[in-house]
PDB file of C-alpha atoms in Angstrom:
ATOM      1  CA  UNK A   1     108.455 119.100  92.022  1.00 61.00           C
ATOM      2  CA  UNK A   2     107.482 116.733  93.991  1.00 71.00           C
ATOM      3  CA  UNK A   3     105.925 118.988  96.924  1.00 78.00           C
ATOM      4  CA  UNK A   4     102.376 118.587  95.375  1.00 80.00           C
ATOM      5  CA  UNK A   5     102.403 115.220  96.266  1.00 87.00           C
ATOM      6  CA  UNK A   6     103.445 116.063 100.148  1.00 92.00           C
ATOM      7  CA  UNK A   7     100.397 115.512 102.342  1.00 93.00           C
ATOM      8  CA  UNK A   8      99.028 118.820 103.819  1.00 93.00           C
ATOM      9  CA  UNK A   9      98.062 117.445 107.074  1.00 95.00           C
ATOM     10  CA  UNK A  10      96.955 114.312 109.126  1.00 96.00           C
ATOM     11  CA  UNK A  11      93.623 113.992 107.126  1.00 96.00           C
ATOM     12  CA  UNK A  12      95.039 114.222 104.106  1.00 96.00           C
ATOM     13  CA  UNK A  13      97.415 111.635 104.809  1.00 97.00           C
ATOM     14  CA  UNK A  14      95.098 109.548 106.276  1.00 97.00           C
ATOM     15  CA  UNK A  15      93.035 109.688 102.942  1.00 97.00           C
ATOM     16  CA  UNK A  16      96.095 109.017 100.606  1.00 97.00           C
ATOM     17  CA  UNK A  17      96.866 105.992 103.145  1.00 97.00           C
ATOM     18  CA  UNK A  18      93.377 104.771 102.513  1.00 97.00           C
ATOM     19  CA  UNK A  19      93.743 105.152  98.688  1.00 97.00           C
ATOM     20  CA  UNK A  20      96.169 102.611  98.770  1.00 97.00           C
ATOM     21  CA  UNK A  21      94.722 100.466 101.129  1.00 97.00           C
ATOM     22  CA  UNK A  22      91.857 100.053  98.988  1.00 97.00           C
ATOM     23  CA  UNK A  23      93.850  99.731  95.951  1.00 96.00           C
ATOM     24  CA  UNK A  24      95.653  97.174  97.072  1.00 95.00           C
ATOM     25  CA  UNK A  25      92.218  95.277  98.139  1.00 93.00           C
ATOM     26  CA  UNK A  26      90.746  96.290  94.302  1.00 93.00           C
ATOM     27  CA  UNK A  27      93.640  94.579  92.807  1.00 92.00           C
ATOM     28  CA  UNK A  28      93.502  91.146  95.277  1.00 91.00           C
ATOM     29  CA  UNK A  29      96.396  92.198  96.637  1.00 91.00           C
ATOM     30  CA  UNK A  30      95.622  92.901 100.138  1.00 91.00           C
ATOM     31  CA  UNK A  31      98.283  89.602 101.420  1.00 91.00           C
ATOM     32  CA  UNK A  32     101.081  91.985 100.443  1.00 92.00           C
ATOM     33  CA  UNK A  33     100.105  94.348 103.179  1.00 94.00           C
ATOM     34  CA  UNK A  34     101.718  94.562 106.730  1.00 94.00           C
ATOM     35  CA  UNK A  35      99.907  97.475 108.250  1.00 96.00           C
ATOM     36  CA  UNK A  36      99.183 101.105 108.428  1.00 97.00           C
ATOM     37  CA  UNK A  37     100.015 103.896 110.492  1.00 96.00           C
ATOM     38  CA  UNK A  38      99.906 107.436 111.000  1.00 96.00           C
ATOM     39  CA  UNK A  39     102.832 107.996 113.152  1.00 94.00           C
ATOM     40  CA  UNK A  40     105.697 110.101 112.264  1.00 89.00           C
ATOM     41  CA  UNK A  41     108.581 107.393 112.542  1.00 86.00           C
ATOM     42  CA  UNK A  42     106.522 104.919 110.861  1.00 90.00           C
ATOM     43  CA  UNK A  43     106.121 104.183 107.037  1.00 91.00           C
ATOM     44  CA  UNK A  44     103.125 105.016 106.261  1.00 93.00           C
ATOM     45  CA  UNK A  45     102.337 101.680 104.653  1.00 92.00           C
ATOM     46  CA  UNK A  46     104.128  98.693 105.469  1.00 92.00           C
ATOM     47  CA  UNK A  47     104.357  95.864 103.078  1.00 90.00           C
ATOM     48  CA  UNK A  48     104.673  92.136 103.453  1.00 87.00           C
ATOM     49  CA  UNK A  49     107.538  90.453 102.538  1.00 79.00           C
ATOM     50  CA  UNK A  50     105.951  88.861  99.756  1.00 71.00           C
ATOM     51  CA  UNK A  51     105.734  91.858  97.832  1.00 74.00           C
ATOM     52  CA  UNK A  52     109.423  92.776  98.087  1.00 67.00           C
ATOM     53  CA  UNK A  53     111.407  90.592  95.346  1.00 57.00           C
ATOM     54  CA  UNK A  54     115.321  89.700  96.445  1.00 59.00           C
ATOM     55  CA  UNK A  55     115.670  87.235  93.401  1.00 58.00           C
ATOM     56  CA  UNK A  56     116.488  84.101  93.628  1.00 61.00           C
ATOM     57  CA  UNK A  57     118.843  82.183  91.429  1.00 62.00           C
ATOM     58  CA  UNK A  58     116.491  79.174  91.146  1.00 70.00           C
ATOM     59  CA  UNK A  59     114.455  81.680  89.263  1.00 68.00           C
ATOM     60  CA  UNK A  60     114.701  82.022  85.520  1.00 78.00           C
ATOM     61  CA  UNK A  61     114.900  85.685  84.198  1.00 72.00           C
ATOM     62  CA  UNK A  62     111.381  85.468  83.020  1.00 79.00           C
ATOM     63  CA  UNK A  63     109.817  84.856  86.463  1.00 76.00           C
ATOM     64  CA  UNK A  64     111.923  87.515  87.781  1.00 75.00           C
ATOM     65  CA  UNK A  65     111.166  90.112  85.135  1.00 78.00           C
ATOM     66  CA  UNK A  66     107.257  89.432  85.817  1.00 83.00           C
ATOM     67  CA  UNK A  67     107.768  89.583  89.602  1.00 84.00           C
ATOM     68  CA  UNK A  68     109.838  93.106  88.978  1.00 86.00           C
ATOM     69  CA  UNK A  69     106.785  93.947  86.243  1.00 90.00           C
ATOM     70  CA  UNK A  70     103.566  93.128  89.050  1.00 90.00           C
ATOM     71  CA  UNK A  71     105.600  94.842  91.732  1.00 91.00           C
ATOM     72  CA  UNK A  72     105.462  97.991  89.493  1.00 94.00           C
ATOM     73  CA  UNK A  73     101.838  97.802  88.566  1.00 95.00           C
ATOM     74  CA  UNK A  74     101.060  97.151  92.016  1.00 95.00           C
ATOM     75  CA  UNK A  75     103.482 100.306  92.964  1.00 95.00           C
ATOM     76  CA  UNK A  76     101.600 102.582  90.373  1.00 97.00           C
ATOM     77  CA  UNK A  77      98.198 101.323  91.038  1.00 97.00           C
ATOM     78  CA  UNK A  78      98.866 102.695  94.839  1.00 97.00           C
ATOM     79  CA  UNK A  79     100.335 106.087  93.634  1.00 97.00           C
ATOM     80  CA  UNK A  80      97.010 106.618  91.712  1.00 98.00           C
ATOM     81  CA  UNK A  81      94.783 105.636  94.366  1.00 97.00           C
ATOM     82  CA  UNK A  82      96.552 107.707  97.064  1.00 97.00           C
ATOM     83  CA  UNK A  83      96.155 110.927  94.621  1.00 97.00           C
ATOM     84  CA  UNK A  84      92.744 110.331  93.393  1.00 97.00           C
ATOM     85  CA  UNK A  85      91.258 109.251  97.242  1.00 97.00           C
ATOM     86  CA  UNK A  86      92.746 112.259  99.071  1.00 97.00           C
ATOM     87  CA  UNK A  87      90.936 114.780  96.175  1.00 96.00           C
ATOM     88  CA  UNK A  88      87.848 112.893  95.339  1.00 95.00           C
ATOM     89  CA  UNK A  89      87.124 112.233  99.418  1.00 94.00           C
ATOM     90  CA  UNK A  90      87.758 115.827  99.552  1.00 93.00           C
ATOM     91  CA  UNK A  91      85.428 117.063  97.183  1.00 91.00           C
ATOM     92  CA  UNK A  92      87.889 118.185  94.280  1.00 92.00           C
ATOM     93  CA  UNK A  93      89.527 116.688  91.403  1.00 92.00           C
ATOM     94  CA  UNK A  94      93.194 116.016  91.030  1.00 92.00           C
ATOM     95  CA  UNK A  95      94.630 119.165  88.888  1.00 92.00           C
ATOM     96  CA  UNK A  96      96.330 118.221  85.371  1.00 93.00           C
ATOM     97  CA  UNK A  97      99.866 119.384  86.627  1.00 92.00           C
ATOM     98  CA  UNK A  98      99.165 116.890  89.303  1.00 93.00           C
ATOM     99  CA  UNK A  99      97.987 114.070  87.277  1.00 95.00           C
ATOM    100  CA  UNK A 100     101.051 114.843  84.683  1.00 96.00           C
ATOM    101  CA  UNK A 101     103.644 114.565  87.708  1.00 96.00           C
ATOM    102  CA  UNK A 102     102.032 111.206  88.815  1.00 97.00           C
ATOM    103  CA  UNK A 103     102.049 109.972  84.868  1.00 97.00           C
ATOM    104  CA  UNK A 104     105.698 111.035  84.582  1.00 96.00           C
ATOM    105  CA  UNK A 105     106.676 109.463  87.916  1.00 96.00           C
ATOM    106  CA  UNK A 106     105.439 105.976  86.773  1.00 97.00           C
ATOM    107  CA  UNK A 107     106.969 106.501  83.251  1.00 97.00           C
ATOM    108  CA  UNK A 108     110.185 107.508  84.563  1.00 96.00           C
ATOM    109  CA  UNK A 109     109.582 104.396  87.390  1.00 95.00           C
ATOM    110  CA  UNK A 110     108.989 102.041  84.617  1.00 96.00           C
ATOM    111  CA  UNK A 111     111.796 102.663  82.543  1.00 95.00           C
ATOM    112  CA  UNK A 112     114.139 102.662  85.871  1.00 94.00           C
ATOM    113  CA  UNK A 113     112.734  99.666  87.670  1.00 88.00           C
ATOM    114  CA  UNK A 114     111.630  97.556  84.640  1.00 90.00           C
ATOM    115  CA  UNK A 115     112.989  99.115  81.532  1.00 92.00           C
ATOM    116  CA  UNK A 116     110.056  99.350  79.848  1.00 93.00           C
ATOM    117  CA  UNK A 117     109.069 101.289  76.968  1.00 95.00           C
ATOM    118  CA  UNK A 118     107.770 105.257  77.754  1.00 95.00           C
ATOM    119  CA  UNK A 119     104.184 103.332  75.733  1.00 96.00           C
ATOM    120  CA  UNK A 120     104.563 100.277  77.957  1.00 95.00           C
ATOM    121  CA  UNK A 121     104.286 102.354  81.371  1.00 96.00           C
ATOM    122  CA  UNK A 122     102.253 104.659  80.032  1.00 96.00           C
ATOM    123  CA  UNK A 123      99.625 101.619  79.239  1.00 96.00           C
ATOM    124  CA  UNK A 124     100.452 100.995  82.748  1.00 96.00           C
ATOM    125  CA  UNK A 125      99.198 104.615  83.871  1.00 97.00           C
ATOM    126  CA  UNK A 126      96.389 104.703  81.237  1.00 97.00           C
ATOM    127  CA  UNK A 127      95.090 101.418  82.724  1.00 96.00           C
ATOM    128  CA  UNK A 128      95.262 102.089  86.259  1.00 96.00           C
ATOM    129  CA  UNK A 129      93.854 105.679  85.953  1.00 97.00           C
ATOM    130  CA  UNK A 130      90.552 104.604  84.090  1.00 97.00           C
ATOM    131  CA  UNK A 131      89.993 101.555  86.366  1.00 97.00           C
ATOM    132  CA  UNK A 132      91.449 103.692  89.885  1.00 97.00           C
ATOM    133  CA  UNK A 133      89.140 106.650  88.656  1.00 96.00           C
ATOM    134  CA  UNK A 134      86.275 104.848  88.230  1.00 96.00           C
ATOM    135  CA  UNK A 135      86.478 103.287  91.897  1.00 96.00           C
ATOM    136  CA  UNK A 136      87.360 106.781  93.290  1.00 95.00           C
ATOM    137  CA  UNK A 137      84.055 108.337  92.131  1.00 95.00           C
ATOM    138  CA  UNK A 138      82.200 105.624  93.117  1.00 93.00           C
ATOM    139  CA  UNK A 139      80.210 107.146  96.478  1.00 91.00           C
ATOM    140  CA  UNK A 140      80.532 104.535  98.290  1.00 92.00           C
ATOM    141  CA  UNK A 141      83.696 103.723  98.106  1.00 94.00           C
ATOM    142  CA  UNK A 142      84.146 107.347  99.295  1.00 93.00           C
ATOM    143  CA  UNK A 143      82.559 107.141 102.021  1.00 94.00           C
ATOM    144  CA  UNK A 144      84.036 103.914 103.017  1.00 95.00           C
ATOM    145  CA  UNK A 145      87.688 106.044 102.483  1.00 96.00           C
ATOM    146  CA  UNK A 146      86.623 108.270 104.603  1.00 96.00           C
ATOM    147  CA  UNK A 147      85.181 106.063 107.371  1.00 95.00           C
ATOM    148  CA  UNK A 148      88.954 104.250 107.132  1.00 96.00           C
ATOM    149  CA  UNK A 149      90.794 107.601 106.932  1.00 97.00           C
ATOM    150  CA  UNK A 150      89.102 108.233 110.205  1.00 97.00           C
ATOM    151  CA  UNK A 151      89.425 105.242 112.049  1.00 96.00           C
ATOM    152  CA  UNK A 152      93.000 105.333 111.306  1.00 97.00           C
ATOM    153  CA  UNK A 153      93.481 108.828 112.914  1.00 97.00           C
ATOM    154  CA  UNK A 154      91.998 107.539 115.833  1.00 97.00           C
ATOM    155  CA  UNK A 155      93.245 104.223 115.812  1.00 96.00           C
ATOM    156  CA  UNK A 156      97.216 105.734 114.893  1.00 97.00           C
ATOM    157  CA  UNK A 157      98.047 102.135 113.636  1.00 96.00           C
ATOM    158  CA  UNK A 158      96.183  98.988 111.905  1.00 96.00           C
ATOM    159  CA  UNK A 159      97.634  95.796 111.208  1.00 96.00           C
ATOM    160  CA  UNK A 160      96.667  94.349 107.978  1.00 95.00           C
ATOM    161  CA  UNK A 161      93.892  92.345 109.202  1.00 94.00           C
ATOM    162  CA  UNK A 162      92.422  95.360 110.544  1.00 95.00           C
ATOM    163  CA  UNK A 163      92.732  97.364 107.289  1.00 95.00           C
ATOM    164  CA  UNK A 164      90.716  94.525 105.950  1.00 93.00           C
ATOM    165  CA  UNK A 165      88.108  94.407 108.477  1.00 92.00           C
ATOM    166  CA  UNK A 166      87.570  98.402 107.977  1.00 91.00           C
ATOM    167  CA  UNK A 167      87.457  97.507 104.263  1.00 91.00           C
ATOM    168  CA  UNK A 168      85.191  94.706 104.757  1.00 86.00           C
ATOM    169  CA  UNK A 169      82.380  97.072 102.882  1.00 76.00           C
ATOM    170  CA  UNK A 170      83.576  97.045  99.900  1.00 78.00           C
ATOM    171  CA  UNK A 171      83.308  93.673  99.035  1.00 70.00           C
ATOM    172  CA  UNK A 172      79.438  94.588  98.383  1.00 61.00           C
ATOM    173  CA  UNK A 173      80.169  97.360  95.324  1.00 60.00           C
TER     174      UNK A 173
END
């Protein structure tokens, strides 16, 4: 099931890798990245620890349940900009069985990791898809995708400063 979303080769991973980079810049959230890389015993995408939430006890369960709630959005936002960069930098448009498997991954994700409602995530999905489509389309943010994409497979690695340099562009759109 989940094969379709395996990358086919170093350029297409390079291009979901940008996706997210940029959707985590679109959504101010560009302080929760670490870095990027390309190599094999790497993660792909490293986050800062400010995006990870241990809980804290000082907390009440209201700040906690938003913190859970962002890191979702955040989470989903990236899963639709990895999908839509690596087919609309390539030309083509993400199939419907493809865009169904990412809707019923954040569904299922938001009912798992926040309990929400199957109509909560899905105004989750709904949300990010119209916004992260828009952006995808947008020519130059593909070509600034695929300038990153190709740093990065030259590069191998970028610490989160550099992502934001290479990103730098798209502060103008």
């Amino acid at each position: 099931m989940y094969d379709r979303l395996k990358y086919t080769d170093e350029t297409d991973k390079s291009l979901g890798i940008a996706g997210m980079a940029i959707t985590l810049m679109a959504c101010d959230c560009e302080d929760m990245l670490a870095g990027v890389s390309l190599e094999e015993d790497e993660e792909s995408l490293s986050m800062a620890e400010e995006f990870f939430f241990g809980g804290n006890p000082r907390f009440s369960a209201k700040i906690a349940w938003n913190e859970l709630l962002r890191q979702f959005q955040v989470t989903a936002a990236m899963l639709i900009g990895n999908v839509l960069c690596r087919r609309f930098c390539t030309g083509t448009s993400p199939d419907a069985d493809m865009l169904r498997l990412v809707h019923d991954i954040i569904i299922e994700e938001g009912s798992n990791y926040c309990s929400l409602d199957e109509d909560e995530s899905e105004a989750v999905y709904n949300k990010n898809y119209r916004y992260y489509n828009s952006l995808f389309t947008h020519p130059t943010v593909a070509i600034v995708a695929r300038d990153f994409a190709s740093a990065l497979r030259m590069q191998r690695r970028m610490t989160a400063g550099d992502v934001i340099d290479n990103l730098r562009r798209l502060g103008s759109i």
